[in-house]
Structures are given as C-alpha cells and as structure tokens.
Short mmCIF file of C-alpha atoms in Angstrom, two decimals:
data_model
loop_
_atom_site.label_atom_id
_atom_site.label_comp_id
_atom_site.label_asym_id
_atom_site.label_seq_id
_atom_site.Cartn_x
_atom_site.Cartn_y
_atom_site.Cartn_z
CA MET A 411 0.00 0.00 0.00
CA SER A 412 2.77 2.48 0.86
CA LYS A 413 4.18 2.30 -2.68
CA LEU A 414 0.79 3.07 -4.20
CA VAL A 415 0.34 6.00 -1.83
CA ASP A 416 3.64 7.52 -2.90
CA GLU A 417 2.89 7.11 -6.60
CA VAL A 418 -0.58 8.69 -6.60
CA GLU A 419 -0.40 12.05 -8.38
CA VAL A 420 -2.11 14.52 -6.03
CA PRO A 421 -1.12 18.14 -5.60
CA GLY A 422 0.99 19.62 -2.83
CA VAL A 423 -0.51 19.34 0.63
CA GLU A 424 -2.94 16.64 -0.44
CA ARG A 425 -0.12 14.46 -1.73
CA GLU A 426 1.74 14.89 1.57
CA ARG A 427 -1.46 13.93 3.40
CA ARG A 428 -1.64 10.74 1.40
CA ARG A 429 2.01 10.00 2.13
CA SER A 430 1.32 10.55 5.80
CA GLY A 431 -1.52 8.06 5.49
CA GLY A 432 0.94 5.60 4.00
CA ARG A 433 3.26 6.07 6.96
CA GLU A 434 0.33 5.50 9.32
CA ALA A 435 -0.45 2.31 7.45
CA ARG A 436 3.11 1.09 7.76
CA ARG A 437 3.11 1.86 11.48
CA ALA A 438 -0.16 -0.04 11.82
CA MET A 439 1.38 -3.07 10.15
CA ARG A 440 4.29 -2.96 12.62
CA ALA A 441 1.97 -2.80 15.61
CA ALA A 442 1.72 -5.58 18.17
CA PRO A 443 0.08 -8.77 16.85
CA LEU A 444 -3.69 -8.77 16.95
CA ASP A 445 -5.65 -10.93 19.33
CA LYS A 446 -6.53 -14.18 17.57
CA SER A 447 -10.24 -13.30 17.43
CA ALA A 448 -9.50 -10.10 15.48
CA ARG A 449 -7.10 -11.57 12.92
CA PRO A 450 -8.21 -11.78 9.30
CA VAL A 451 -7.83 -15.58 9.37
CA ARG A 452 -7.73 -18.02 12.28
CA PRO A 453 -8.32 -21.68 13.08
CA GLY A 454 -11.86 -22.96 12.98
CA MET A 455 -13.50 -20.38 10.74
CA PRO A 456 -16.79 -21.74 9.32
CA SER A 457 -17.26 -22.33 5.61
CA GLY A 458 -19.26 -24.83 3.57
CA ASN A 459 -20.03 -22.50 0.68
CA TYR A 460 -18.70 -24.93 -1.93
CA ARG A 461 -21.00 -27.92 -2.36
CA PRO A 462 -20.28 -30.25 -5.30
CA LEU A 463 -23.07 -32.60 -4.13
CA THR A 464 -26.75 -31.73 -4.03
CA GLN A 465 -28.95 -32.89 -1.16
CA ASN A 466 -30.32 -35.63 -3.41
CA ASP A 467 -26.76 -36.69 -4.29
CA MET A 468 -25.86 -37.06 -0.62
CA GLU A 469 -28.99 -39.05 0.14
CA ARG A 470 -28.25 -41.43 -2.72
CA ILE A 471 -24.64 -41.88 -1.55
CA HIS A 472 -25.93 -42.54 1.96
CA GLU A 473 -28.42 -45.15 0.76
CA ALA A 474 -25.79 -46.86 -1.38
CA ALA A 475 -23.40 -47.03 1.59
CA LEU A 476 -26.10 -48.57 3.81
CA THR A 477 -26.86 -51.15 1.12
CA ILE A 478 -23.17 -52.08 0.91
CA LEU A 479 -22.86 -52.51 4.68
CA GLU A 480 -26.01 -54.59 4.93
CA ASP A 481 -25.62 -56.75 1.81
CA ILE A 482 -21.86 -56.98 1.16
CA GLY A 483 -20.44 -56.22 4.60
CA MET A 484 -16.82 -56.06 5.69
CA GLY A 485 -14.35 -58.90 5.24
CA GLN A 486 -11.52 -60.22 7.42
CA PRO A 487 -12.70 -58.97 10.84
CA ILE A 488 -10.54 -60.04 13.78
CA GLU A 489 -12.20 -62.07 16.54
CA SER A 490 -12.52 -59.17 18.96
CA CYS A 491 -14.10 -57.05 16.22
CA ILE A 492 -16.66 -59.77 15.54
CA GLU A 493 -17.38 -60.05 19.25
CA VAL A 494 -18.04 -56.36 19.96
CA CYS A 495 -19.86 -55.65 16.68
CA THR A 496 -22.20 -58.64 16.87
CA ALA A 497 -22.95 -57.74 20.49
CA ALA A 498 -24.03 -54.33 19.19
CA GLY A 499 -26.28 -55.83 16.49
CA ALA A 500 -24.09 -56.70 13.50
CA THR A 501 -24.20 -60.20 12.03
CA TYR A 502 -21.31 -62.46 11.07
CA GLY A 503 -22.31 -64.46 8.01
CA GLU A 504 -21.25 -67.77 6.54
CA ASP A 505 -19.43 -65.72 3.94
CA GLY A 506 -16.95 -64.69 6.67
CA ARG A 507 -18.05 -61.08 6.53
CA LEU A 508 -19.55 -58.73 9.10
CA HIS A 509 -22.87 -57.28 8.00
CA PHE A 510 -24.26 -54.08 9.50
CA PRO A 511 -28.06 -53.59 9.49
CA ARG A 512 -29.27 -50.12 8.57
CA ALA A 513 -30.90 -49.58 11.93
CA LEU A 514 -27.60 -50.30 13.73
CA VAL A 515 -25.68 -47.89 11.53
CA MET A 516 -28.19 -45.08 11.99
CA GLU A 517 -28.41 -45.66 15.74
CA THR A 518 -24.62 -45.39 15.89
CA VAL A 519 -24.63 -42.17 13.88
CA ARG A 520 -27.19 -40.69 16.27
CA ASP A 521 -25.12 -41.63 19.34
CA ALA A 522 -21.70 -40.74 17.91
CA ALA A 523 -19.58 -37.96 19.40
CA ARG A 524 -20.09 -34.49 17.97
CA ASP A 525 -18.73 -31.02 18.67
CA LEU A 526 -15.35 -32.45 19.61
CA THR A 527 -12.60 -30.48 21.27
CA ILE A 528 -9.31 -31.76 19.92
CA CYS A 529 -6.80 -30.81 22.58
CA ALA A 530 -3.22 -29.63 22.31
CA GLN A 531 -0.45 -29.53 24.90
CA ASP A 532 -1.00 -25.77 24.88
CA PRO A 533 -4.75 -25.09 25.26
CA ALA A 534 -4.33 -22.03 23.01
CA HIS A 535 -4.07 -24.49 20.11
CA ASP A 536 -7.19 -26.53 20.98
CA MET A 537 -9.51 -27.08 18.01
CA THR A 538 -13.29 -27.33 18.08
CA LEU A 539 -14.63 -29.69 15.45
CA SER A 540 -18.25 -28.75 14.95
CA GLY A 541 -20.35 -27.75 12.00
CA GLN A 542 -18.16 -26.55 9.15
CA LYS A 543 -15.20 -25.14 11.06
CA VAL A 544 -11.98 -25.55 9.09
CA HIS A 545 -8.48 -26.47 10.29
CA PHE A 546 -5.40 -27.19 8.18
CA GLY A 547 -2.55 -29.47 9.23
CA THR A 548 0.11 -31.94 8.18
CA ALA A 549 -0.05 -35.72 7.80
CA GLY A 550 1.39 -38.52 5.72
CA ALA A 551 4.10 -41.13 5.81
CA ALA A 552 6.73 -39.78 3.44
CA VAL A 553 9.87 -41.89 3.29
CA HIS A 554 12.02 -39.16 1.75
CA ILE A 555 13.04 -35.61 2.56
CA VAL A 556 13.16 -33.25 -0.40
CA ASP A 557 16.60 -31.65 -0.40
CA VAL A 558 15.62 -28.50 -2.25
CA GLU A 559 19.11 -27.03 -2.52
CA LYS A 560 20.57 -30.20 -4.08
CA ARG A 561 17.33 -31.00 -5.97
CA GLU A 562 17.40 -34.58 -4.78
CA TYR A 563 15.60 -36.93 -2.41
CA ARG A 564 17.14 -38.67 0.60
CA GLU A 565 15.71 -41.03 3.22
CA SER A 566 13.94 -39.25 6.07
CA VAL A 567 15.27 -39.67 9.62
CA LEU A 568 14.02 -38.92 13.13
CA SER A 569 15.68 -35.50 13.36
CA ASP A 570 13.75 -34.45 10.24
CA LEU A 571 10.50 -35.16 12.07
CA TYR A 572 11.58 -33.04 15.03
CA ASP A 573 12.61 -30.25 12.65
CA ALA A 574 9.24 -30.37 10.90
CA ALA A 575 7.45 -30.13 14.25
CA ARG A 576 9.57 -27.13 15.28
CA ILE A 577 8.75 -25.34 12.05
CA VAL A 578 5.02 -26.06 12.40
CA GLU A 579 5.16 -24.60 15.90
CA THR A 580 5.96 -21.22 14.29
CA LEU A 581 3.34 -21.32 11.49
CA ASP A 582 0.04 -19.56 12.15
CA ASN A 583 -1.87 -21.25 9.35
CA VAL A 584 -0.87 -24.86 10.12
CA HIS A 585 -3.13 -25.69 13.03
CA PHE A 586 -2.11 -29.24 13.96
CA PHE A 587 0.82 -31.58 13.43
CA GLN A 588 0.18 -35.12 12.33
CA ARG A 589 3.32 -37.11 11.67
CA PRO A 590 4.19 -36.34 8.01
CA LEU A 591 7.20 -38.60 7.54
CA VAL A 592 8.73 -41.89 8.64
CA ALA A 593 11.99 -42.07 10.58
CA ARG A 594 13.80 -44.53 8.35
CA ASP A 595 16.76 -44.73 10.71
CA ILE A 596 14.77 -46.72 13.31
CA PRO A 597 13.93 -50.21 12.01
CA ASP A 598 12.20 -51.69 15.07
CA PRO A 599 8.46 -50.86 14.86
CA VAL A 600 7.92 -50.31 18.60
CA ASP A 601 11.02 -48.14 18.93
CA LEU A 602 9.92 -46.28 15.81
CA ASP A 603 6.46 -45.51 17.20
CA ILE A 604 7.77 -44.35 20.59
CA ASN A 605 10.43 -42.12 19.06
CA THR A 606 8.05 -40.76 16.44
CA LEU A 607 5.57 -39.76 19.12
CA TYR A 608 8.17 -38.14 21.34
CA ALA A 609 9.86 -36.20 18.53
CA CYS A 610 6.49 -34.73 17.58
CA LEU A 611 5.58 -33.83 21.15
CA LEU A 612 9.00 -32.32 21.83
CA GLY A 613 8.83 -30.15 18.71
CA THR A 614 5.38 -28.59 18.99
CA THR A 615 2.67 -27.71 21.50
CA LYS A 616 -0.04 -28.12 18.85
CA HIS A 617 -2.24 -31.22 18.64
CA VAL A 618 -0.27 -34.24 17.45
CA GLY A 619 -1.60 -37.08 15.35
CA THR A 620 0.35 -40.30 14.94
CA SER A 621 0.04 -43.88 13.78
CA PHE A 622 1.18 -47.07 15.49
CA SER A 623 2.79 -49.78 13.39
CA VAL A 624 1.80 -52.64 15.69
CA GLY A 625 -0.45 -53.18 18.67
CA GLU A 626 2.57 -53.70 20.93
CA SER A 627 3.40 -50.01 20.56
CA VAL A 628 0.20 -48.68 22.09
CA GLY A 629 0.87 -49.60 25.74
CA PRO A 630 4.30 -47.95 26.03
CA CYS A 631 3.15 -44.94 24.01
CA LEU A 632 0.20 -44.45 26.37
CA GLU A 633 2.64 -44.69 29.27
CA LEU A 634 4.75 -41.99 27.64
CA LEU A 635 1.67 -39.79 27.20
CA HIS A 636 0.69 -40.27 30.83
CA MET A 637 4.17 -39.15 31.90
CA ILE A 638 3.92 -35.98 29.82
CA ALA A 639 0.32 -35.24 30.84
CA GLY A 640 0.95 -35.82 34.55
CA GLY A 641 -0.95 -39.08 34.86
CA GLU A 642 -3.51 -41.22 33.07
CA GLU A 643 -6.47 -39.25 34.38
CA ALA A 644 -4.94 -35.99 33.14
CA PHE A 645 -4.39 -37.44 29.68
CA ARG A 646 -7.92 -38.80 29.47
CA ALA A 647 -9.25 -35.38 30.47
CA ARG A 648 -7.21 -33.63 27.75
CA PRO A 649 -5.93 -36.15 25.16
CA PHE A 650 -3.48 -34.06 23.13
CA VAL A 651 -2.60 -36.92 20.76
CA SER A 652 -4.92 -38.71 18.33
CA ASN A 653 -4.43 -42.00 16.52
CA SER A 654 -4.63 -41.95 12.74
CA ASN A 655 -5.90 -45.44 12.06
CA CYS A 656 -6.15 -47.15 8.67
CA PHE A 657 -8.47 -49.81 10.05
CA VAL A 658 -9.55 -50.93 6.58
CA VAL A 659 -7.78 -52.36 3.57
CA PRO A 660 -9.99 -51.20 0.70
CA PRO A 661 -12.13 -52.53 -0.74
CA LEU A 662 -14.25 -53.44 2.31
CA ARG A 663 -11.80 -55.46 4.41
CA PHE A 664 -10.57 -54.89 7.95
CA ALA A 665 -6.82 -54.48 8.57
CA GLU A 666 -5.72 -56.89 11.31
CA ASP A 667 -2.84 -54.95 12.92
CA ALA A 668 -4.65 -51.62 12.73
CA CYS A 669 -7.75 -53.09 14.37
CA HIS A 670 -5.68 -54.29 17.33
CA VAL A 671 -4.27 -50.77 17.59
CA LEU A 672 -7.71 -49.20 17.27
CA GLU A 673 -9.19 -51.18 20.14
CA GLN A 674 -6.34 -50.27 22.50
CA CYS A 675 -6.44 -46.58 21.57
CA VAL A 676 -10.19 -46.39 22.14
CA ARG A 677 -9.89 -48.11 25.53
CA GLY A 678 -6.94 -45.83 26.34
CA GLY A 679 -9.03 -42.69 25.80
CA MET A 680 -7.25 -41.53 22.66
CA PRO A 681 -9.31 -39.86 19.89
CA VAL A 682 -9.15 -41.75 16.59
CA LEU A 683 -9.19 -40.75 12.97
CA LEU A 684 -11.10 -43.52 11.18
CA LEU A 685 -9.20 -43.46 7.92
CA SER A 686 -10.38 -45.13 4.73
CA ALA A 687 -7.79 -44.51 2.00
CA GLY A 688 -8.94 -46.29 -1.14
CA GLN A 689 -7.45 -45.21 -4.45
CA ALA A 690 -9.99 -44.48 -7.16
CA GLY A 691 -9.47 -46.82 -10.09
CA ALA A 692 -7.31 -49.21 -8.06
CA THR A 693 -8.73 -50.07 -4.61
CA ALA A 694 -11.88 -47.98 -4.99
CA PRO A 695 -14.24 -47.44 -7.93
CA ALA A 696 -12.97 -45.18 -10.69
CA ALA A 697 -16.23 -43.22 -10.59
CA ILE A 698 -15.80 -40.32 -8.19
CA ALA A 699 -19.25 -40.89 -6.68
CA GLY A 700 -18.48 -44.61 -6.28
CA ALA A 701 -15.19 -43.86 -4.50
CA VAL A 702 -17.11 -41.64 -2.07
CA VAL A 703 -19.74 -44.36 -1.52
CA GLN A 704 -17.13 -46.98 -0.66
CA ALA A 705 -15.26 -44.63 1.69
CA VAL A 706 -18.48 -43.64 3.47
CA ALA A 707 -19.46 -47.30 3.91
CA GLU A 708 -16.06 -48.26 5.30
CA VAL A 709 -15.93 -45.37 7.77
CA LEU A 710 -19.50 -46.00 8.92
CA ALA A 711 -18.44 -49.57 9.68
CA GLY A 712 -15.51 -48.19 11.67
CA LEU A 713 -17.85 -45.87 13.53
CA VAL A 714 -20.00 -48.83 14.58
CA TYR A 715 -16.85 -50.68 15.65
CA VAL A 716 -15.57 -47.80 17.80
CA ASN A 717 -18.94 -47.08 19.41
CA ALA A 718 -19.44 -50.77 20.13
CA ILE A 719 -16.23 -50.61 22.19
CA SER A 720 -16.99 -47.25 23.83
CA LYS A 721 -20.21 -45.42 23.08
CA GLY A 722 -19.63 -41.80 22.12
CA HIS A 723 -15.85 -42.15 21.84
CA PRO A 724 -14.27 -39.20 19.95
CA ALA A 725 -13.79 -40.28 16.35
CA ILE A 726 -13.16 -38.30 13.17
CA PHE A 727 -15.03 -39.37 10.03
CA GLY A 728 -11.96 -39.92 7.87
CA THR A 729 -13.28 -40.56 4.37
CA TRP A 730 -9.97 -40.19 2.58
CA PRO A 731 -10.11 -41.60 -0.97
CA PHE A 732 -7.22 -40.85 -3.29
CA VAL A 733 -7.03 -40.58 -7.09
CA SER A 734 -5.20 -42.66 -9.67
CA ASP A 735 -3.88 -41.43 -12.97
CA LEU A 736 -5.76 -44.05 -14.97
CA ARG A 737 -3.15 -44.03 -17.73
CA THR A 738 -0.48 -45.41 -15.39
CA GLY A 739 -2.17 -46.32 -12.11
CA ALA A 740 0.07 -43.86 -10.26
CA MET A 741 -1.40 -41.80 -7.46
CA SER A 742 -2.45 -38.29 -8.46
CA GLY A 743 -3.02 -36.34 -5.26
CA GLY A 744 -2.71 -32.90 -6.85
CA SER A 745 -5.51 -33.38 -9.35
CA GLY A 746 -8.84 -31.66 -9.76
CA GLU A 747 -10.48 -35.03 -9.14
CA GLN A 748 -8.77 -35.21 -5.74
CA ALA A 749 -10.11 -31.77 -4.89
CA LEU A 750 -13.63 -32.90 -5.80
CA LEU A 751 -13.31 -36.11 -3.79
CA SER A 752 -12.18 -34.32 -0.65
CA ALA A 753 -14.91 -31.69 -0.94
CA ALA A 754 -17.58 -34.35 -1.50
CA CYS A 755 -16.32 -36.30 1.51
CA ALA A 756 -16.57 -33.13 3.61
CA GLN A 757 -20.20 -32.84 2.58
CA MET A 758 -20.91 -36.40 3.63
CA ALA A 759 -19.47 -35.73 7.09
CA HIS A 760 -21.80 -32.72 7.28
CA PHE A 761 -24.67 -34.93 6.09
CA TYR A 762 -24.22 -37.05 9.22
CA ASP A 763 -23.28 -34.02 11.36
CA LEU A 764 -20.01 -35.73 12.26
CA PRO A 765 -16.52 -34.24 12.58
CA GLY A 766 -14.79 -34.94 9.28
CA GLY A 767 -11.25 -35.17 7.97
CA ALA A 768 -9.81 -35.75 4.50
CA ALA A 769 -6.68 -35.01 2.50
CA ALA A 770 -5.68 -32.06 0.34
CA GLY A 771 -2.46 -30.33 -0.66
CA ILE A 772 -0.80 -33.51 -1.92
CA ALA A 773 1.42 -32.25 -4.71
CA ASP A 774 2.47 -34.71 -7.38
CA SER A 775 5.32 -32.34 -8.24
CA LYS A 776 8.69 -33.39 -6.87
CA MET A 777 9.87 -29.91 -5.87
CA PRO A 778 8.31 -26.67 -4.58
CA ASP A 779 7.63 -25.26 -8.03
CA VAL A 780 4.77 -23.86 -10.11
CA GLN A 781 3.13 -27.27 -10.47
CA ALA A 782 3.23 -27.80 -6.71
CA GLY A 783 1.73 -24.36 -6.19
CA TYR A 784 -1.32 -24.89 -8.36
CA GLU A 785 -1.87 -28.45 -7.14
CA LYS A 786 -1.75 -27.47 -3.49
CA GLY A 787 -3.75 -24.29 -3.97
CA ILE A 788 -6.61 -25.93 -5.86
CA THR A 789 -7.05 -28.89 -3.53
CA ASN A 790 -6.64 -26.94 -0.29
CA VAL A 791 -8.97 -24.09 -1.16
CA MET A 792 -11.71 -26.47 -2.30
CA ALA A 793 -11.37 -28.52 0.86
CA GLY A 794 -11.54 -25.36 2.92
CA LEU A 795 -14.52 -23.93 1.06
CA SER A 796 -16.36 -27.23 1.54
CA GLY A 797 -16.12 -26.76 5.32
CA LEU A 798 -13.89 -29.77 5.98
CA ASN A 799 -13.09 -29.79 9.71
CA MET A 800 -9.61 -31.31 9.44
CA VAL A 801 -7.65 -30.87 6.22
CA TYR A 802 -4.77 -33.33 6.46
CA GLU A 803 -1.57 -33.40 4.38
CA SER A 804 -2.17 -29.76 3.47
CA ALA A 805 1.44 -28.61 3.79
CA GLY A 806 4.89 -29.89 2.90
CA MET A 807 4.01 -32.94 0.78
CA HIS A 808 5.46 -33.81 -2.62
CA ALA A 809 5.70 -36.75 -5.03
CA SER A 810 2.20 -38.02 -4.14
CA LEU A 811 3.13 -38.38 -0.46
CA LEU A 812 6.57 -39.94 -1.01
CA GLY A 813 8.52 -36.76 -0.28
CA PHE A 814 8.33 -34.07 2.40
CA SER A 815 9.89 -30.63 2.19
CA LEU A 816 10.67 -28.35 5.13
CA GLU A 817 10.87 -25.39 2.76
CA SER A 818 7.42 -26.22 1.40
CA LEU A 819 6.02 -26.17 4.93
CA ILE A 820 6.99 -22.52 5.10
CA ILE A 821 5.78 -21.68 1.59
CA ASP A 822 2.53 -23.54 2.16
CA ASN A 823 1.85 -21.55 5.33
CA ASP A 824 1.48 -18.50 3.08
CA MET A 825 -0.72 -20.44 0.66
CA LEU A 826 -2.95 -21.71 3.48
CA GLY A 827 -3.36 -18.17 4.74
CA GLN A 828 -4.84 -17.21 1.37
CA CYS A 829 -7.03 -20.35 1.41
CA LEU A 830 -8.30 -19.38 4.86
CA ARG A 831 -9.11 -15.90 3.61
CA CYS A 832 -11.28 -17.51 0.93
CA VAL A 833 -12.86 -19.67 3.65
CA ARG A 834 -13.74 -16.57 5.66
CA GLY A 835 -15.58 -15.09 2.70
CA VAL A 836 -17.22 -11.67 2.49
CA GLU A 837 -19.02 -10.09 5.43
CA VAL A 838 -21.89 -7.84 4.36
CA ASN A 839 -23.23 -5.44 6.99
CA ASP A 840 -23.91 -1.73 7.43
CA GLU A 841 -20.26 -0.98 8.08
CA THR A 842 -18.76 -3.06 5.27
CA LEU A 843 -21.22 -1.68 2.70
CA SER A 844 -19.11 1.46 3.19
CA LEU A 845 -21.72 4.10 2.35
CA ALA A 846 -20.24 6.63 4.78
CA SER A 847 -16.72 6.04 3.47
CA ILE A 848 -17.80 6.36 -0.14
CA LYS A 849 -19.62 9.62 0.62
CA ASP A 850 -16.63 11.00 2.54
CA VAL A 851 -14.12 10.18 -0.20
CA CYS A 852 -16.31 11.39 -3.05
CA THR A 853 -17.58 14.63 -1.47
CA ASN A 854 -14.90 15.65 1.02
CA GLY A 855 -11.80 13.72 0.10
CA PRO A 856 -9.29 13.34 -2.74
CA GLY A 857 -11.29 10.78 -4.72
CA HIS A 858 -9.44 7.68 -3.55
CA TYR A 859 -9.27 5.57 -0.40
CA LEU A 860 -5.51 5.39 0.16
CA GLY A 861 -4.86 6.41 3.74
CA HIS A 862 -8.57 6.74 4.49
CA GLU A 863 -9.66 6.05 8.07
CA GLN A 864 -11.61 2.93 7.04
CA THR A 865 -8.72 1.63 4.94
CA LEU A 866 -6.28 1.92 7.83
CA ALA A 867 -8.76 0.36 10.24
CA LEU A 868 -9.21 -2.69 8.02
CA MET A 869 -5.60 -3.29 7.05
CA GLN A 870 -4.97 -5.96 9.67
CA THR A 871 -8.47 -7.31 10.31
CA GLU A 872 -9.76 -7.66 6.74
CA TYR A 873 -6.60 -8.45 4.79
CA ILE A 874 -3.95 -11.14 5.17
CA TYR A 875 -0.40 -10.63 3.97
CA PRO A 876 2.16 -13.25 2.93
CA VAL A 877 5.01 -13.91 5.32
CA ILE A 878 7.58 -14.82 2.66
CA GLY A 879 5.66 -14.21 -0.57
CA ASP A 880 6.92 -11.30 -2.67
CA ARG A 881 4.61 -8.39 -3.59
CA THR A 882 7.25 -5.84 -4.51
CA SER A 883 7.41 -4.08 -7.86
CA PRO A 884 9.82 -5.43 -10.50
CA LYS A 885 12.16 -2.49 -9.75
CA GLU A 886 12.22 -3.24 -6.02
CA TRP A 887 12.61 -6.96 -6.72
CA VAL A 888 15.73 -6.26 -8.79
CA GLU A 889 17.09 -4.00 -6.06
CA LYS A 890 16.61 -6.83 -3.54
CA GLY A 891 18.70 -9.20 -5.67
CA ARG A 892 15.88 -10.95 -7.57
CA PRO A 893 14.99 -13.40 -4.78
CA ASP A 894 12.57 -16.24 -5.44
CA ILE A 895 10.25 -17.80 -2.90
CA VAL A 896 12.28 -21.00 -2.57
CA GLU A 897 15.44 -19.07 -1.68
CA THR A 898 13.47 -17.07 0.87
CA ALA A 899 12.00 -20.27 2.34
CA ILE A 900 15.47 -21.83 2.65
CA ALA A 901 16.67 -18.80 4.59
CA GLU A 902 13.60 -18.86 6.86
CA LYS A 903 14.00 -22.61 7.45
CA ASN A 904 17.60 -22.09 8.51
CA ARG A 905 16.60 -19.23 10.82
CA ILE A 906 13.90 -21.31 12.54
CA LEU A 907 16.01 -24.43 12.94
CA SER A 908 18.89 -22.46 14.42
CA SER A 909 16.76 -20.53 16.91
CA VAL A 910 13.48 -22.30 17.75
CA PHE A 911 13.82 -25.01 20.42
CA PRO A 912 10.51 -25.42 22.27
CA ARG A 913 10.92 -25.86 26.02
CA HIS A 914 7.42 -26.95 27.01
CA ILE A 915 8.78 -30.33 28.15
CA SER A 916 11.02 -29.66 31.14
CA ALA A 917 14.56 -30.95 31.40
CA GLU A 918 13.51 -33.07 34.39
CA LEU A 919 10.65 -34.68 32.49
CA ASP A 920 12.80 -35.18 29.42
CA SER A 921 15.40 -36.93 31.57
CA ALA A 922 12.75 -39.19 33.11
CA VAL A 923 11.42 -40.09 29.67
CA ARG A 924 14.90 -40.98 28.46
CA LYS A 925 15.51 -43.19 31.48
CA ARG A 926 12.31 -45.10 30.75
CA PHE A 927 12.50 -45.25 26.95
CA ASP A 928 15.24 -45.57 24.35
CA ILE A 929 14.87 -42.07 22.87
CA ARG A 930 17.11 -41.66 19.84
CA LEU A 931 16.72 -37.89 19.41
CA ALA A 932 19.62 -36.01 20.97
CA ALA A 933 18.86 -34.31 24.28
CA ALA A 934 18.50 -30.53 24.28
CA GLY A 935 21.98 -29.96 25.65
CA ASP A 936 23.49 -32.14 22.93
CA ARG A 937 21.74 -30.56 19.95
#
C-alpha cells in the first residue's frame, strides 16, 4: 500500500497527506500482533459454501453405503471385532463377513460424538470440530526428505521429524501436526512408534496425530503420554494426541494390525481418525461418486466398531479416498479429481453431522515449483470452502506423499493463509457496505481511499499478507537481488532451525522419559 500512496499524483498538501496516510499504514502493520479473534484468518473459521453434491446426491450416496454394509459387509474382521460388533447388532455371516443392518448404523450415527474439542499440549491451540469449522494441518508417511538445494531426495530420519514439528510450531496457518514422515533410521516398529511420538511432542505444542505400526506399541506410548500429561487421568481429560488409524484395507476389508491398535487406543481414551484410504481406479471405484460411496461405507463400519467398544468415543469421520492417474495407475493427489473427492467427503461428514477429515495439498510435483503451487492451492482451497473440519496433508508434501519438504512447509503456510481468507468469505453489513466512506471520499476527500480512516482500520483485520511471498514491484525486486520464494524459504527454514527449540517439556521430564524409553533424538543440551 505504501508504494501506491507515494505514486498517486495529487497536488501539494494533499499528496503529503496521502504520504502521511501511508506512513500511518506502515506503522499499523508494525503494531503488536492482533488478538486471535480479530485476525483476518484463524483456526476454525466456518465455511461450507462450496457444495459439489446436491442434497439428493448425498442421500443417494448414503443409501448406497447402507446397502453395501447390509448386503456386502466387511471382510476379514478379527475375533474381537466380531465379538463387539455382533454384540451391538451386526451379524457375522457364513461368507466370513460382518454385515451391518441399517438400523444399527443409523443408531450409531445418532449416538456418535459431535462437537469435539481436539486438545493440544497448549490449550491455546485446541480445536473445536463442529459444524463446518476448518483447520489445516500436516499428515502422511513420506519416506524421503526433499533436499531442495541439491534438488534430490534422501531417506527421512528422526531428526527431520523433530525439525518439521519445530517449524510447524511457528506457522500460524498450520493448526495441527500429524506425523508427516517416517523415521527410516529406526527399524524396530515399537522403537519407531515411541520415538516418532516423542519427537512430535517435543517439537510442537499443537495437537499431534500419529500412527502405530503394531499393537505392541500402544501400551508404552500411552505410558509416555501419561508421563507428559501428569498421569492417566490428566491425559484422558485432555488427550493431546490422536491416533490416525487405517483400520480398513480397501475394498471393504478390515486391517488386522490396525484393528488391534484401534481397540487399544479407544480403551486408552485416545481420539481416533477412522481413515479409509482407497485409491480411485485401483482399490476404490474409478467413478468419483463410487469412490465416495465406498469410503463412506467403510468409515460408517468403523464408527460402529468404535462405538461398540466405547459409546460416544471421539472419532473423526476420515473418508480419505485418493485418485489414480488411470493411464499409469500412479497416485495423483494434486488433481482436480482429488479436490472434488475431498470436498464431497466433507459434505458427507456434514450430512451425518459428524466431525470430518480428509486429505488435500498432496502435490504430485517433486519440488516446490509452479506445479506444486497450483496443485496445493486448488485442492486446499476447495477442501476449505467445503467446510472440511480437518484438512490433512495440506502442507509440505510432494511426489504423491513420497517426499516431504521443510521449505514447502513454510511456503505452504502463506498459501494456506490465502485459502483461509477464501474460507472466511465476504461479510456484508452496514459498516462493510461502506456508504459513509464512499460519501466522505467522493464529497470531502481526494477521490481515492488510500490512507482513508476505514482503509487503515481494516488493514490488519480484513486483509492477510504473505510472510515470505513477494509483492514488490519489479524495480524493487531487482534492487533486492531478484529473490525467489524457494530461496526465501530456505533462509527462513535455517533461521527457525537455528533458533526455535521449544521448552514446554522440562529438562527433568525429558530426563525421566529418556531413562524409561530408548529415545534416539539427541537431548536438548546435545543438539
């Protein structure tokens, strides 16, 4: 704005007045940060304005999902799953499949948990999942780190996970941290799960989501959480970690190891993301509507399962179908079809009035480039406009979830800020209609709004500005050395990683954790 003010051709005193207005604007931008409630974008803003499905479409998808659960059912249930589900009203047929009567499914939907508070270690980062409130975060299981400076991929390690968590701690528009990569330097699955959990918790005070490779991991990880929370009762009161659980192997089969994990997490008081991740054209129907139907059916089955163990347990409706490039069978997470799938899945969660989560922001591009930008922008903004409660994998991902970039985390924070501004939409009221301002400018003022009282008042509350994105003129850009956004992100990554070391876990507690568990991440004094 200040550049425009200086370039407006107005005579003498009036031009100086406009320049003064520009200086006021710059001072306003340097003022203390606004309270969260006054910021132009913030976690949990409601949306739902984009609706690819009509009401009739949703009802037909719902009916098709009920038919699948009743007639086809779910294959390969473990014994304990059969026991709790049949006790609730499901039937186990001679075909070896669990069948779920419509009445049981609908009774479960009515009794399921709603209006969830998803807790963080710092209550300032708690998220309320109700209605169409939108939150963006990370997720995934990338096995490579994108080395942007060398333009190559390398295997991800535990310290990369800690670094990602530290960066997310600083990003306003990334609201939660679900493990986005796998520590490939820890081969034992139990050690991997314990160290993954601790690296995430050490790096950020935001809500953490994680997966467990095997059921044997759950007990020690719950013990670790109890230590950090100050006891089991304290953790159950404010569970700041959720379990992302792929309890199904699409199409329509239960996953044995994940089901053992699911049961322990539910009984341990941990919220669960019921995640169905079929791939359209491969493990789910190629038809977009059919992929949504299958995902809805699988997650409804999971909802019955969870509520049969513990009625009203906090569970996120994780319809999470992916897309295939049907020419090759390769995953295509940055496609328009993926954006439609995620938005349609958000609508189905709203149809049941359940907290919903799905994926967006999954670039197929291998580097933070133009392709990554349009893929992430399209999928994230459509997910946000659909009112998806939890948008997973929204930042940092590349190569269809195989690669994770720390620089992209920082770039994507800017992108998500713009997505959230679209989510917020346009407020129309007596003040924003601006009749008084228009009259003042046109009858008393210079004929433009630069430096006007209303303009200055709205600079921080109505508009969001990029943190690292460049809005300078070409002349200024040249004077600054022609930086590009990737170079700026590299510099910001280095600044964060050299200066941000969260201290919310005390040295005494950290020492106690290390005495109890084989923690591979270097202690604070050794980093």
